[in-house]
One Martini backbone bead per residue (centre of mass of N, CA, C, O) as a GRO file, in nm:
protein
  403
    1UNK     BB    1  21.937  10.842 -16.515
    2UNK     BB    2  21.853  10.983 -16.290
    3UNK     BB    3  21.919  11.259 -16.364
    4UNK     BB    4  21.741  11.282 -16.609
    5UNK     BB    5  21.457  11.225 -16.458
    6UNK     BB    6  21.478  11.499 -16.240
    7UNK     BB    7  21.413  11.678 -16.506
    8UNK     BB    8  21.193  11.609 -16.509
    9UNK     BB    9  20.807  11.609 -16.564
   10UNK     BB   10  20.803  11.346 -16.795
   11UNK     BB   11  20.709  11.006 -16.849
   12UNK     BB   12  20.664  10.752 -16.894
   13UNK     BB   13  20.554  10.444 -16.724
   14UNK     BB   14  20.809  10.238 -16.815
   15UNK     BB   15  21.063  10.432 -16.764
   16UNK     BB   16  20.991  10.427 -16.457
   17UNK     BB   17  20.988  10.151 -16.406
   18UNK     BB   18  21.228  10.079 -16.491
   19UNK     BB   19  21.397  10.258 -16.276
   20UNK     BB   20  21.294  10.086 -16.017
   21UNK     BB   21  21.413   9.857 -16.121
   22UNK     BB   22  21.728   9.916 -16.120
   23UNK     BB   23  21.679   9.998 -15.793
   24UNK     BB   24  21.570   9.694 -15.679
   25UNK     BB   25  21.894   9.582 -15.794
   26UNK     BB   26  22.077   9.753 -15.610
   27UNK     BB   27  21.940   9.727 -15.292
   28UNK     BB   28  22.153   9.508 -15.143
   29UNK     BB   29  22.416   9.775 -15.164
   30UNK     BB   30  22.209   9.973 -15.035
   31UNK     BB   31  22.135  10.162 -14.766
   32UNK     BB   32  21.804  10.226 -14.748
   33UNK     BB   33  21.712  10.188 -15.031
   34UNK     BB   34  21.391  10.103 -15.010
   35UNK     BB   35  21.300  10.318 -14.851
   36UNK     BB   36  21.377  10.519 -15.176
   37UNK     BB   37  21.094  10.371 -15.336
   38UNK     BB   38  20.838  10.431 -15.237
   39UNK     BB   39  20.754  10.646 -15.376
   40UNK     BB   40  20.772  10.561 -15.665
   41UNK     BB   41  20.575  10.341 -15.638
   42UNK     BB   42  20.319  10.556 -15.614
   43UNK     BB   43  20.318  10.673 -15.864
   44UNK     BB   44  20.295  10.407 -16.024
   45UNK     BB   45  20.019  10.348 -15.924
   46UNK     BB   46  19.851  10.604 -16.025
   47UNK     BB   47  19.889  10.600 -16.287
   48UNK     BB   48  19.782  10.322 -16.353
   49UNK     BB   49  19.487  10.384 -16.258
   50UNK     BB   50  19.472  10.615 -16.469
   51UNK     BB   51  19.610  10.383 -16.646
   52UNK     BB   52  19.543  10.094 -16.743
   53UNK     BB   53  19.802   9.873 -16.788
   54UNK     BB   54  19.943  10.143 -16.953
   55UNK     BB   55  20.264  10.195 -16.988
   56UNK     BB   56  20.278  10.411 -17.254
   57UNK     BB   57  20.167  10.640 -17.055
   58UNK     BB   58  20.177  10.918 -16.937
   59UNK     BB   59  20.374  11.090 -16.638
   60UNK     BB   60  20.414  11.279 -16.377
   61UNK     BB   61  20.667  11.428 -16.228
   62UNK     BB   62  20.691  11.536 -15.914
   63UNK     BB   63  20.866  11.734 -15.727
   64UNK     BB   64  20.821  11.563 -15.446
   65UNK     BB   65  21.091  11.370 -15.562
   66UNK     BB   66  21.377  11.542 -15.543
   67UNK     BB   67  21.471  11.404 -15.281
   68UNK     BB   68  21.475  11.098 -15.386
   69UNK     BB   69  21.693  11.168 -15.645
   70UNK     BB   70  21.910  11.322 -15.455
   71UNK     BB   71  22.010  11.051 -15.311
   72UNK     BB   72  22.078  10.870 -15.519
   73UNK     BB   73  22.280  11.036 -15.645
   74UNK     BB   74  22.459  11.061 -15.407
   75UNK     BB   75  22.513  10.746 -15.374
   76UNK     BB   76  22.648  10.695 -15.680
   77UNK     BB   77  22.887  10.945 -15.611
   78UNK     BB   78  22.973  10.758 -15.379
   79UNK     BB   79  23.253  10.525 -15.292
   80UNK     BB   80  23.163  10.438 -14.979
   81UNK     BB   81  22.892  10.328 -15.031
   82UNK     BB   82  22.753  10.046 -14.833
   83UNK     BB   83  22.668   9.722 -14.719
   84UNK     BB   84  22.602   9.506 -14.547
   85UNK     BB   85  22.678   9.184 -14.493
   86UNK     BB   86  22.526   8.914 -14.431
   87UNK     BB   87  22.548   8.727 -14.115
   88UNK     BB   88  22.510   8.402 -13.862
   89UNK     BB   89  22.588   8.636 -13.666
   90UNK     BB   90  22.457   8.702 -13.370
   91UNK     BB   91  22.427   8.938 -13.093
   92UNK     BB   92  22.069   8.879 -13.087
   93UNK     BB   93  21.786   8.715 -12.987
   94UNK     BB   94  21.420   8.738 -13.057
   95UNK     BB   95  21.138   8.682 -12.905
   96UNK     BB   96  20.790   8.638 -13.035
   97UNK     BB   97  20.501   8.620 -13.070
   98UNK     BB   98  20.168   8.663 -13.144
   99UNK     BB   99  19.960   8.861 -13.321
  100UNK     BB  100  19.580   8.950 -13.364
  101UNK     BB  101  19.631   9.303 -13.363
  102UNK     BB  102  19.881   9.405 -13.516
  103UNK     BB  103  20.146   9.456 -13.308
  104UNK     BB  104  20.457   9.281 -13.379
  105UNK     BB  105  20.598   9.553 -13.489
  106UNK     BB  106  20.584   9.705 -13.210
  107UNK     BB  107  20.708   9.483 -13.036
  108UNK     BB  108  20.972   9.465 -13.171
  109UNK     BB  109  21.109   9.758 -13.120
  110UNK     BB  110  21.069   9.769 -12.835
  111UNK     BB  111  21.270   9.509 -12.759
  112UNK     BB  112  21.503   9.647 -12.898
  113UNK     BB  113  21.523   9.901 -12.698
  114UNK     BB  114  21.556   9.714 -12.436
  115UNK     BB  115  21.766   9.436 -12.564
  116UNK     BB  116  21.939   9.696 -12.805
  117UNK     BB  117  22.044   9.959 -12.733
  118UNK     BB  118  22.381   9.904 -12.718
  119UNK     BB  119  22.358   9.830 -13.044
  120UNK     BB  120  22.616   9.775 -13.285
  121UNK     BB  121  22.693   9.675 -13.551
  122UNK     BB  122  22.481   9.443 -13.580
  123UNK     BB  123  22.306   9.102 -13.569
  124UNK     BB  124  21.961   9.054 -13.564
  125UNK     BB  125  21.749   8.847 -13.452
  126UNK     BB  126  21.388   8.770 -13.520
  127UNK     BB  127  21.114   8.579 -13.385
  128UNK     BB  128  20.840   8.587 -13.573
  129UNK     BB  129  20.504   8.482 -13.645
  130UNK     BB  130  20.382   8.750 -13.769
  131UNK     BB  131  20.452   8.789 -14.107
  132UNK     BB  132  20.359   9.088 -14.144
  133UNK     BB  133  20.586   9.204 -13.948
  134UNK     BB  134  20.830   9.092 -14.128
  135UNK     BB  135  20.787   9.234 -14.386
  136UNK     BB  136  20.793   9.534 -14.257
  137UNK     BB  137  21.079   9.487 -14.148
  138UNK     BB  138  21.227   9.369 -14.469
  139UNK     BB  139  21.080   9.665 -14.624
  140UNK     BB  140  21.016   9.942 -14.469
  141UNK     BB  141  20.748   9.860 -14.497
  142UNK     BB  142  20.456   9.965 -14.690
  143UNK     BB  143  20.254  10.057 -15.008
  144UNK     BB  144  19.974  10.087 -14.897
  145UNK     BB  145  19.655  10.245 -14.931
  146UNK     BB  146  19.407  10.399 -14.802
  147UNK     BB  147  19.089  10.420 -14.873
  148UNK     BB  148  19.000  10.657 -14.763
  149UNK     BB  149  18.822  10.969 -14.716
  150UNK     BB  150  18.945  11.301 -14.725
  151UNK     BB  151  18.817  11.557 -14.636
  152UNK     BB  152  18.789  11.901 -14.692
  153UNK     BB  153  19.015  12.153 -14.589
  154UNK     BB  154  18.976  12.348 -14.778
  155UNK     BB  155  19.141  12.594 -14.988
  156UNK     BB  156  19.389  12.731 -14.836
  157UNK     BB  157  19.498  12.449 -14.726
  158UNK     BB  158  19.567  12.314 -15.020
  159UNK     BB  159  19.751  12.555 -15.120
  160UNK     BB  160  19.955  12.512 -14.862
  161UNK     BB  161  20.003  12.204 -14.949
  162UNK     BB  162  20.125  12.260 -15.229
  163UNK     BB  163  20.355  12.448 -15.172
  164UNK     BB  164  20.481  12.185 -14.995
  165UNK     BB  165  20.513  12.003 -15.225
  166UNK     BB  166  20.710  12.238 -15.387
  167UNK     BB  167  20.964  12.304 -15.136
  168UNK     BB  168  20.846  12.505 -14.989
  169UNK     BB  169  20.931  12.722 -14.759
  170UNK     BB  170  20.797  12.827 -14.435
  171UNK     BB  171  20.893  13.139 -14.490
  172UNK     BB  172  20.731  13.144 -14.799
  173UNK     BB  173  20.429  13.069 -14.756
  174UNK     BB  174  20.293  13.326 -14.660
  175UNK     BB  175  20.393  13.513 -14.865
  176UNK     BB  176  20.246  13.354 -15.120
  177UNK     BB  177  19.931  13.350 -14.983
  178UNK     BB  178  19.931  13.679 -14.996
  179UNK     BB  179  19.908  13.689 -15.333
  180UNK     BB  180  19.606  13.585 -15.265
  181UNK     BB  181  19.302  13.737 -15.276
  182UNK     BB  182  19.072  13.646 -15.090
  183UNK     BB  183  18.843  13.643 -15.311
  184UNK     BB  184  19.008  13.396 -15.468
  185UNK     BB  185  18.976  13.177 -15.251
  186UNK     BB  186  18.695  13.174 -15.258
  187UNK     BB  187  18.617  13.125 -15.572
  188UNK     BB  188  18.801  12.826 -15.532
  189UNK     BB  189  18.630  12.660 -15.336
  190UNK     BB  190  18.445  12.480 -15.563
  191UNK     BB  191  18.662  12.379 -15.758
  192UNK     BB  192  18.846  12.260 -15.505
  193UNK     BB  193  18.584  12.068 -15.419
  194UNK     BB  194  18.525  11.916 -15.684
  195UNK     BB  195  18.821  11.791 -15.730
  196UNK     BB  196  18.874  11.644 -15.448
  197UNK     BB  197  18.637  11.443 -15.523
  198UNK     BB  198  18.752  11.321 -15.789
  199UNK     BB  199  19.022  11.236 -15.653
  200UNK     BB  200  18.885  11.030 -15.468
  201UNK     BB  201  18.738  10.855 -15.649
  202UNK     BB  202  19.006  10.781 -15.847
  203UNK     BB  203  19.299  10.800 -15.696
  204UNK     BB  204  19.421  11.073 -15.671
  205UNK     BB  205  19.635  11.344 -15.736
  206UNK     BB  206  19.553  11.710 -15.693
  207UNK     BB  207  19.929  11.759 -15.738
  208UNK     BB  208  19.995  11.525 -15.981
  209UNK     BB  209  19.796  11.547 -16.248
  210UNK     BB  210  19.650  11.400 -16.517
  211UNK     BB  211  19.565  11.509 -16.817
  212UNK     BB  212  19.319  11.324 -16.861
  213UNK     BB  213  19.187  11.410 -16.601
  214UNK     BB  214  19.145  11.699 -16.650
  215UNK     BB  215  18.986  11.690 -16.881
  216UNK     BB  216  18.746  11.514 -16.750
  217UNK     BB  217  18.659  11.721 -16.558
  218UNK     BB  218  18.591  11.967 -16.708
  219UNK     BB  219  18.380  11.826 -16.910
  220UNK     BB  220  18.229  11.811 -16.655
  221UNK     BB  221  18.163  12.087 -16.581
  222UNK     BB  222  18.063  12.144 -16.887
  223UNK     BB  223  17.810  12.029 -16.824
  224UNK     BB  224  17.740  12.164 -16.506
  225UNK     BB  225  17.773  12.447 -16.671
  226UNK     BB  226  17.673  12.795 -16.838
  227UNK     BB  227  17.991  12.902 -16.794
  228UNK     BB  228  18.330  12.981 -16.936
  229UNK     BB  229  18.403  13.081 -16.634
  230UNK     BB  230  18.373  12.826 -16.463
  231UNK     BB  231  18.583  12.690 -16.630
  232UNK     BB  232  18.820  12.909 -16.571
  233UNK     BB  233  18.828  12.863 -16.284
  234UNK     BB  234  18.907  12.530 -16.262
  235UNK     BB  235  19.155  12.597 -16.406
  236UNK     BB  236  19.312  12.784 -16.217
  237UNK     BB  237  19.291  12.608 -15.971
  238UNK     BB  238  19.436  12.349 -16.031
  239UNK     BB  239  19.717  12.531 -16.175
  240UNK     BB  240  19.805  12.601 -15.868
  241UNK     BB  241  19.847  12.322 -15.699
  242UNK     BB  242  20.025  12.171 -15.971
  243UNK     BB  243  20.341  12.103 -16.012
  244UNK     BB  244  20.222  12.162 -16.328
  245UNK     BB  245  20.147  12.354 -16.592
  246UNK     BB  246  19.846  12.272 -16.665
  247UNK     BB  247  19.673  12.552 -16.792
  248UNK     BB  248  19.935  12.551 -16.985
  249UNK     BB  249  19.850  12.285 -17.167
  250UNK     BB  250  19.754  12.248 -17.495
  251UNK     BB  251  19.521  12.034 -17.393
  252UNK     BB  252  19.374  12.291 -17.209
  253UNK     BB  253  19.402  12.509 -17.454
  254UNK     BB  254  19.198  12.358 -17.634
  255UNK     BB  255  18.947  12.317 -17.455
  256UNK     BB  256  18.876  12.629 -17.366
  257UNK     BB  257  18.824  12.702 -17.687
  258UNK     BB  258  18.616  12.520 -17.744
  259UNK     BB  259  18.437  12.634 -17.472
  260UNK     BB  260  18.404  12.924 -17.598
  261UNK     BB  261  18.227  12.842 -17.864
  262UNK     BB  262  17.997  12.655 -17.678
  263UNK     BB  263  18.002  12.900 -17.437
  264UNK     BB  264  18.007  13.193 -17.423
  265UNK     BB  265  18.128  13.501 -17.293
  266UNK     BB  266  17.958  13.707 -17.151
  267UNK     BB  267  17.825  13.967 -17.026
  268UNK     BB  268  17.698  14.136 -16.718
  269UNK     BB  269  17.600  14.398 -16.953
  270UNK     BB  270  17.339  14.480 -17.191
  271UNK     BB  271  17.272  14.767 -17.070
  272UNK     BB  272  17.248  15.135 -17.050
  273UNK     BB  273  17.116  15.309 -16.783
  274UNK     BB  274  16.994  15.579 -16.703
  275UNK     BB  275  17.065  15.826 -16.437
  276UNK     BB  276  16.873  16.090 -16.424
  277UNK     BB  277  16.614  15.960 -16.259
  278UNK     BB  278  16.760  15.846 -16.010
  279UNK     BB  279  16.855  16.164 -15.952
  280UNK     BB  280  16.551  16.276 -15.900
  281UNK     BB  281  16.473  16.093 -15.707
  282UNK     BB  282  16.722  16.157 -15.467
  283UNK     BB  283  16.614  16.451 -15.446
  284UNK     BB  284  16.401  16.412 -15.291
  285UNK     BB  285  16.537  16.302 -14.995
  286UNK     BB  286  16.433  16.603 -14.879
  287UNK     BB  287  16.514  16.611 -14.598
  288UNK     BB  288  16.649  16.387 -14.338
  289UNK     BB  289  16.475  16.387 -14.100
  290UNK     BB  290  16.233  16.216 -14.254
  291UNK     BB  291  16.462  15.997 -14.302
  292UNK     BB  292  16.518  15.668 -14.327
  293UNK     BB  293  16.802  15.432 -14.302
  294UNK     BB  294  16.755  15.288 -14.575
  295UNK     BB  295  16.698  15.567 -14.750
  296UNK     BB  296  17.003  15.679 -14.700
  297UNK     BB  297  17.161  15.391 -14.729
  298UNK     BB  298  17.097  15.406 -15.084
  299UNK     BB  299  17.167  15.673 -15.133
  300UNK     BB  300  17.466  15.681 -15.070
  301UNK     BB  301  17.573  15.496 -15.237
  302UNK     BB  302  17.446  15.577 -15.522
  303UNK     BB  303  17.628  15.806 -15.507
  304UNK     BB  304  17.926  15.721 -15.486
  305UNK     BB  305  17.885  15.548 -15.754
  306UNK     BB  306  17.812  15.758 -15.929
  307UNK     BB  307  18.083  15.987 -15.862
  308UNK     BB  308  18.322  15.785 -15.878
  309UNK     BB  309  18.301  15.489 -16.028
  310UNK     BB  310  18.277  15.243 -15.816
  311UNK     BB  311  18.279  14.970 -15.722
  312UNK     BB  312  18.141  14.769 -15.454
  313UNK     BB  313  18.438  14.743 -15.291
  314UNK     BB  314  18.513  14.998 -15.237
  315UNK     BB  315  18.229  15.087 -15.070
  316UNK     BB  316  18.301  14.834 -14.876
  317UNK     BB  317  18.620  14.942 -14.773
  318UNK     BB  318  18.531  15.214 -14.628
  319UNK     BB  319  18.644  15.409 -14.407
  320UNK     BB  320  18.660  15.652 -14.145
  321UNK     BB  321  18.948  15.682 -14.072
  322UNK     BB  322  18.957  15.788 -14.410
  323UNK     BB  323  18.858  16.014 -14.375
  324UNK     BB  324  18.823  16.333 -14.503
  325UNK     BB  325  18.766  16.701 -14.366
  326UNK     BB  326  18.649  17.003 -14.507
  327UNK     BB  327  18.484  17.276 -14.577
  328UNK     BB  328  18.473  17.160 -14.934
  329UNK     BB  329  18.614  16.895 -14.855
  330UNK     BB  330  18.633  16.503 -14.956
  331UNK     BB  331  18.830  16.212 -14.845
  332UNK     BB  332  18.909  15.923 -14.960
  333UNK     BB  333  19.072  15.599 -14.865
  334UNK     BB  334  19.217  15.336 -15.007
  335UNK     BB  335  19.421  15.063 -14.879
  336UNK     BB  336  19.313  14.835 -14.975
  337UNK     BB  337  19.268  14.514 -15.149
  338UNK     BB  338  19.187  14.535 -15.468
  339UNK     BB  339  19.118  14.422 -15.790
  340UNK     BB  340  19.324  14.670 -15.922
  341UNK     BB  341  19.552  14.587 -15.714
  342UNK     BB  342  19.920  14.648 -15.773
  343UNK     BB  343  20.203  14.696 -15.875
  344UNK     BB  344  20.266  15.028 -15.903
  345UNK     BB  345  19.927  15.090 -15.792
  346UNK     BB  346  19.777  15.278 -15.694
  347UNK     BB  347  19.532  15.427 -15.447
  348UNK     BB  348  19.272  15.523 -15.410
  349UNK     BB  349  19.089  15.821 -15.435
  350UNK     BB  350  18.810  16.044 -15.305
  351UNK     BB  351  18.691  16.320 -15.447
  352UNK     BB  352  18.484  16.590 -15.295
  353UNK     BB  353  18.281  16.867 -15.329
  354UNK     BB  354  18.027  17.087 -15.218
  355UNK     BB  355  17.689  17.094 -15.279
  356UNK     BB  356  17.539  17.394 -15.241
  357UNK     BB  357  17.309  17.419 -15.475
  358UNK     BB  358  17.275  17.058 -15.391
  359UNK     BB  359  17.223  16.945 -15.123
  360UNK     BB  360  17.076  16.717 -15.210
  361UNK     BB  361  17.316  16.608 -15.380
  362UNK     BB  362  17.550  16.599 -15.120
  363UNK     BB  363  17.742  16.384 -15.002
  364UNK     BB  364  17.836  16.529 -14.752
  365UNK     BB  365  17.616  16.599 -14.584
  366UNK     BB  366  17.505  16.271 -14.616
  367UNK     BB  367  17.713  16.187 -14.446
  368UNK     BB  368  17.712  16.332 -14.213
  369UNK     BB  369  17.429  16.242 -14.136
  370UNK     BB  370  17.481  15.906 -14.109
  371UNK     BB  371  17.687  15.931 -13.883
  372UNK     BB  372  17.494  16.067 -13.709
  373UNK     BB  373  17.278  15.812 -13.718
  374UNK     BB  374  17.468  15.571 -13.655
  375UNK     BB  375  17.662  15.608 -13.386
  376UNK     BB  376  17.484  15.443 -13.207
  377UNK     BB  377  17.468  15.162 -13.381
  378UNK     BB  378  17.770  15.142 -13.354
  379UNK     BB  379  17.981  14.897 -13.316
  380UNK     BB  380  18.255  14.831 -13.137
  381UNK     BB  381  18.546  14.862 -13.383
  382UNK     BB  382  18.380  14.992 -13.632
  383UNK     BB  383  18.471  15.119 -13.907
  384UNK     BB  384  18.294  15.080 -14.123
  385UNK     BB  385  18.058  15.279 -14.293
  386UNK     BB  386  17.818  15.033 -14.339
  387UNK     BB  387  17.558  14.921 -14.230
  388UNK     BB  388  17.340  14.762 -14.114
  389UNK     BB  389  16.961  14.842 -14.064
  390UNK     BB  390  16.941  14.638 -13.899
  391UNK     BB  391  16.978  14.385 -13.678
  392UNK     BB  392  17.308  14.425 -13.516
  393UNK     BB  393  17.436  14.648 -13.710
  394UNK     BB  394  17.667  14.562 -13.911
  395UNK     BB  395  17.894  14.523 -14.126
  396UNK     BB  396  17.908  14.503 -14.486
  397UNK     BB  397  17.910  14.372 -14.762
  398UNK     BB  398  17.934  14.347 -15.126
  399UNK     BB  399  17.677  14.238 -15.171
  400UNK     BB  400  17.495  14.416 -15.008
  401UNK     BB  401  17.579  14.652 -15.182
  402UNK     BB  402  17.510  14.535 -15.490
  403UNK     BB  403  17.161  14.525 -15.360
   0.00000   0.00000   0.00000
C-alpha cells in the first residue's frame, strides 16, 4: 500500500485517509511511528479545508512527504524493527506542578535532561498537572496549525521554497534559480504576490495546491485582468512553484483556452510607423556643439535602435567595456543575458560603419561624442553606456530606454 501511494501523484482523499488509519492502527508497534503520521495528516486536513467534508475529491500528493514514504517503507522492511513494550516498572519517577504559562511540556524535557540523563532503554513516569503537556508528549507533538498569515517573502524566495519543497538539494538550488533570468522573476512578483494572498485566505499550501482552487484563482485573475497574457502569466508562475505540473493539466489547459477566446491576445503594435521623417529630423541635430545632452541621448537611441534592429533591452544592456573602435568600424558586444538568449544561441554583435558622407547621422561620430559629453558626469565604476540626462546622472534601465 506504501510503495503504490508514494508513486502517486493524486488519489481521491478517503485512500489517504484510509492509509493514515492503517499506519495509526499499526503505529502502537512502530518506534517513533506516530511521529511520521504528523505530515501525512496535514495535507488532508488541508484537502479537506479545500473540499468540506468530501472525501471522494481528488488530492494531491506533494514530493516532500517522499522521505515519509520511504521511512515507512523501510519500517515494514525491516523484520528487526519493534517497539518496546510498555511495562509499570520504572526506573525514575519525575514530579512536576501545574504550569498556567504552557511551559509544562518544556518544563517535563528539562526534568529529563537533569534527572535522567544517563537512563537509556527504560521507562520513566512523568507525573505532570498540566494535561495538554500530558498530550504533547504522548502524541509526539501537535497538528494544530498557527492561524497567522505569513506575509510574502519575494518572488525569489517563494521560488527557492518551492525548489526546496521539491527535494532539490542546495548545491542545485542556485543553479537551477540561475536558469530564470531577472527579469522573469521580477514579471512572475504580481502574479506570485496575488497567489501567496489567495492561499493564505484559503488555507492552503501554495507548492501542493489542488486543481480547484488553482481554477478558482486563473478565475479570479480573469475577472480583475483585461489581457490573456496576465492569465498565462499567473499560470506559468503558480506552475512553476507547484509540486506538480500544474500549467500543464487537462482542465488547466481548457480553462486557459476558453479564457483566450473571451480575451483574445492582442498585439503590442498594430501599425508600422514611417521612420523616414524621423530620420530627417534626426539629421536636423547637426553639429552637436550646440546641441542639448537629452536631445543627443534620444538621438542616439533612435539611431541605434533604427540601424541594429535590436529591442530596448539590448540597447539598455550596452557597456563601454564591450565598445571596440577602428578606423572606420564599431562593434557592440553584448555578453549579458537577454531575451533572445538561450542555449547554443549566440551573442549579438552590433558592427557599425562610419557614415563619411552623412556625419549627421553616423552613429560612429555620435556615440563618440556623447561618451566625450558624459565622461565628466559618468559615476565611478559605472559602465552603462547610457546615462540618465538629471541628476545623479545614473546608468537607466530598460523601461527608459523604451520611454
Amino acid at each position: 500500500m506504501m510503495q503504490d501511494m508514494s508513486e502517486r501523484s493524486r488519489c481521491p482523499i478517503e485512500d489517504f485517509a484510509r492509509m493514515i488509519g492503517s499506519l495509526i492502527s499499526v503505529c502502537p508497534a512502530v518506534l517513533y511511528g506516530l511521529l511520521y503520521t504528523k505530515r501525512f495528516e496535514r495535507e488532508k486536513f488541508l484537502a479537506l479545508q479545500s473540499h468540506p467534508e468530501d472525501y471522494k475529491a481528488q488530492m494531491s500528493i506533494p514530493r516532500y512527504l517522499k522521505d515519509d514514504f520511504d521511512w515507512w517503507i523501510k519500517v515494514f522492511s525491516d523484520t528487526r524493527q519493534h517497539n518496546l513494550i510498555r511495562s509499570n516498572v520504572y526506573a525514575c519517577e519525575i514530579f512536576s506542578d501545574a504550569s498556567l504559562t504552557g511551559w509544562g511540556a518544556s518544563s517535563a524535557f528539562y526534568a529529563l535532561k537533569c534527572f535522567a540523563s544517563t537512563l537509556r532503554d527504560c521507562n520513566i513516569l512523568l507525573r505532570l498537572d498540566n494535561t495538554t503537556a500530558l498530550a504533547y508528549i504522548n502524541k509526539f507533538g501537535s497538528d494544530s496549525s498557527s492561524g497567522m498569515e505569513y506575509p510574502f517573502p519575494g518572488s525569489s524566495e517563494v521560488i527557492r521554497q518551492a525548489f526546496g519543497a521539491q527535494t532539490v538539494p542546495s548545491a542545485a538550488l542556485e543553479v537551477m534559480i540561475a536558469s530564470l533570468a531577472p527579469s522573469t522573476i521580477k514579471q512572475y512578483t504580481r502574479p506570485l504576490r496575488t497567489w501567496w494572498t489567495f492561499c493564505q485566505t484559503h488555507g492552503i499550501s501554495p507548492y501542493a495546491p489542488d486543481i480547484a482552487r488553482v481554477l478558482e484563482f486563473l478565475s479570479q485573475e480573469l475577472r480583475h485582468s483585461n489581457s490573456y497574457s496576465t492569465l498565462n502569466t499567473a499560470r506559468s508562475a503558480i506552475s512553476l512553484i507547484s509540486s506538480t505540473e500544474i500549467g500543464n493539466h487537462p482542465l488547466v489547459k481548457r480553462f486557459c483556452k476558453g479564457a483566450s477566446y473571451l480575451k483574445p491576445p492582442k498585439p503590442r503594435y498594430d501599425f508600422i510607423w514611417d521612420p523616414a521623417p524621423v530620420i530627417a529630423n534626426l539629421a536636423t541635430m547637426f553639429p552637436y556643439t550646440s546641441i542639448s545632452l537629452p536631445a543627443i541621448t534620444k538621438k542616439l537611441v533612435l539611431l541605434l535602435a533604427l540601424e541594429s534592429g535590436q529591442r530596448a533591452q539590448t540597447l539598455a544592456y550596452i557597456k563601454i567595456s564591450q565598445l571596440s573602435f577602428s578606423r572606420d568600424k564599431l562593434l557592440i558586444r553584448i555578453p549579458d543575458r537577454i531575451k533572445t538568449s538561450g542555449p547554443g544561441r549566440a551573442q549579438p554583435v552590433l558592427s557599425f560603419s562610419r557614415f563619411l558622407h552623412r556625419p549627421e547621422l553616423c552613429i560612429i561620430t555620435l556615440l563618440e561624442h556623447y561618451l566625450d559629453l558624459t565622461k565628466e558626469l559618468r559615476p565611478a565604476n559605472c559602465d552603462s553606456l547610457f546615462l540618465s540626462y538629471v541628476k545623479p546622472h545614473k546608468s537607466v534601465e530598460v523601461q527608459t530606454i523604451s520611454r
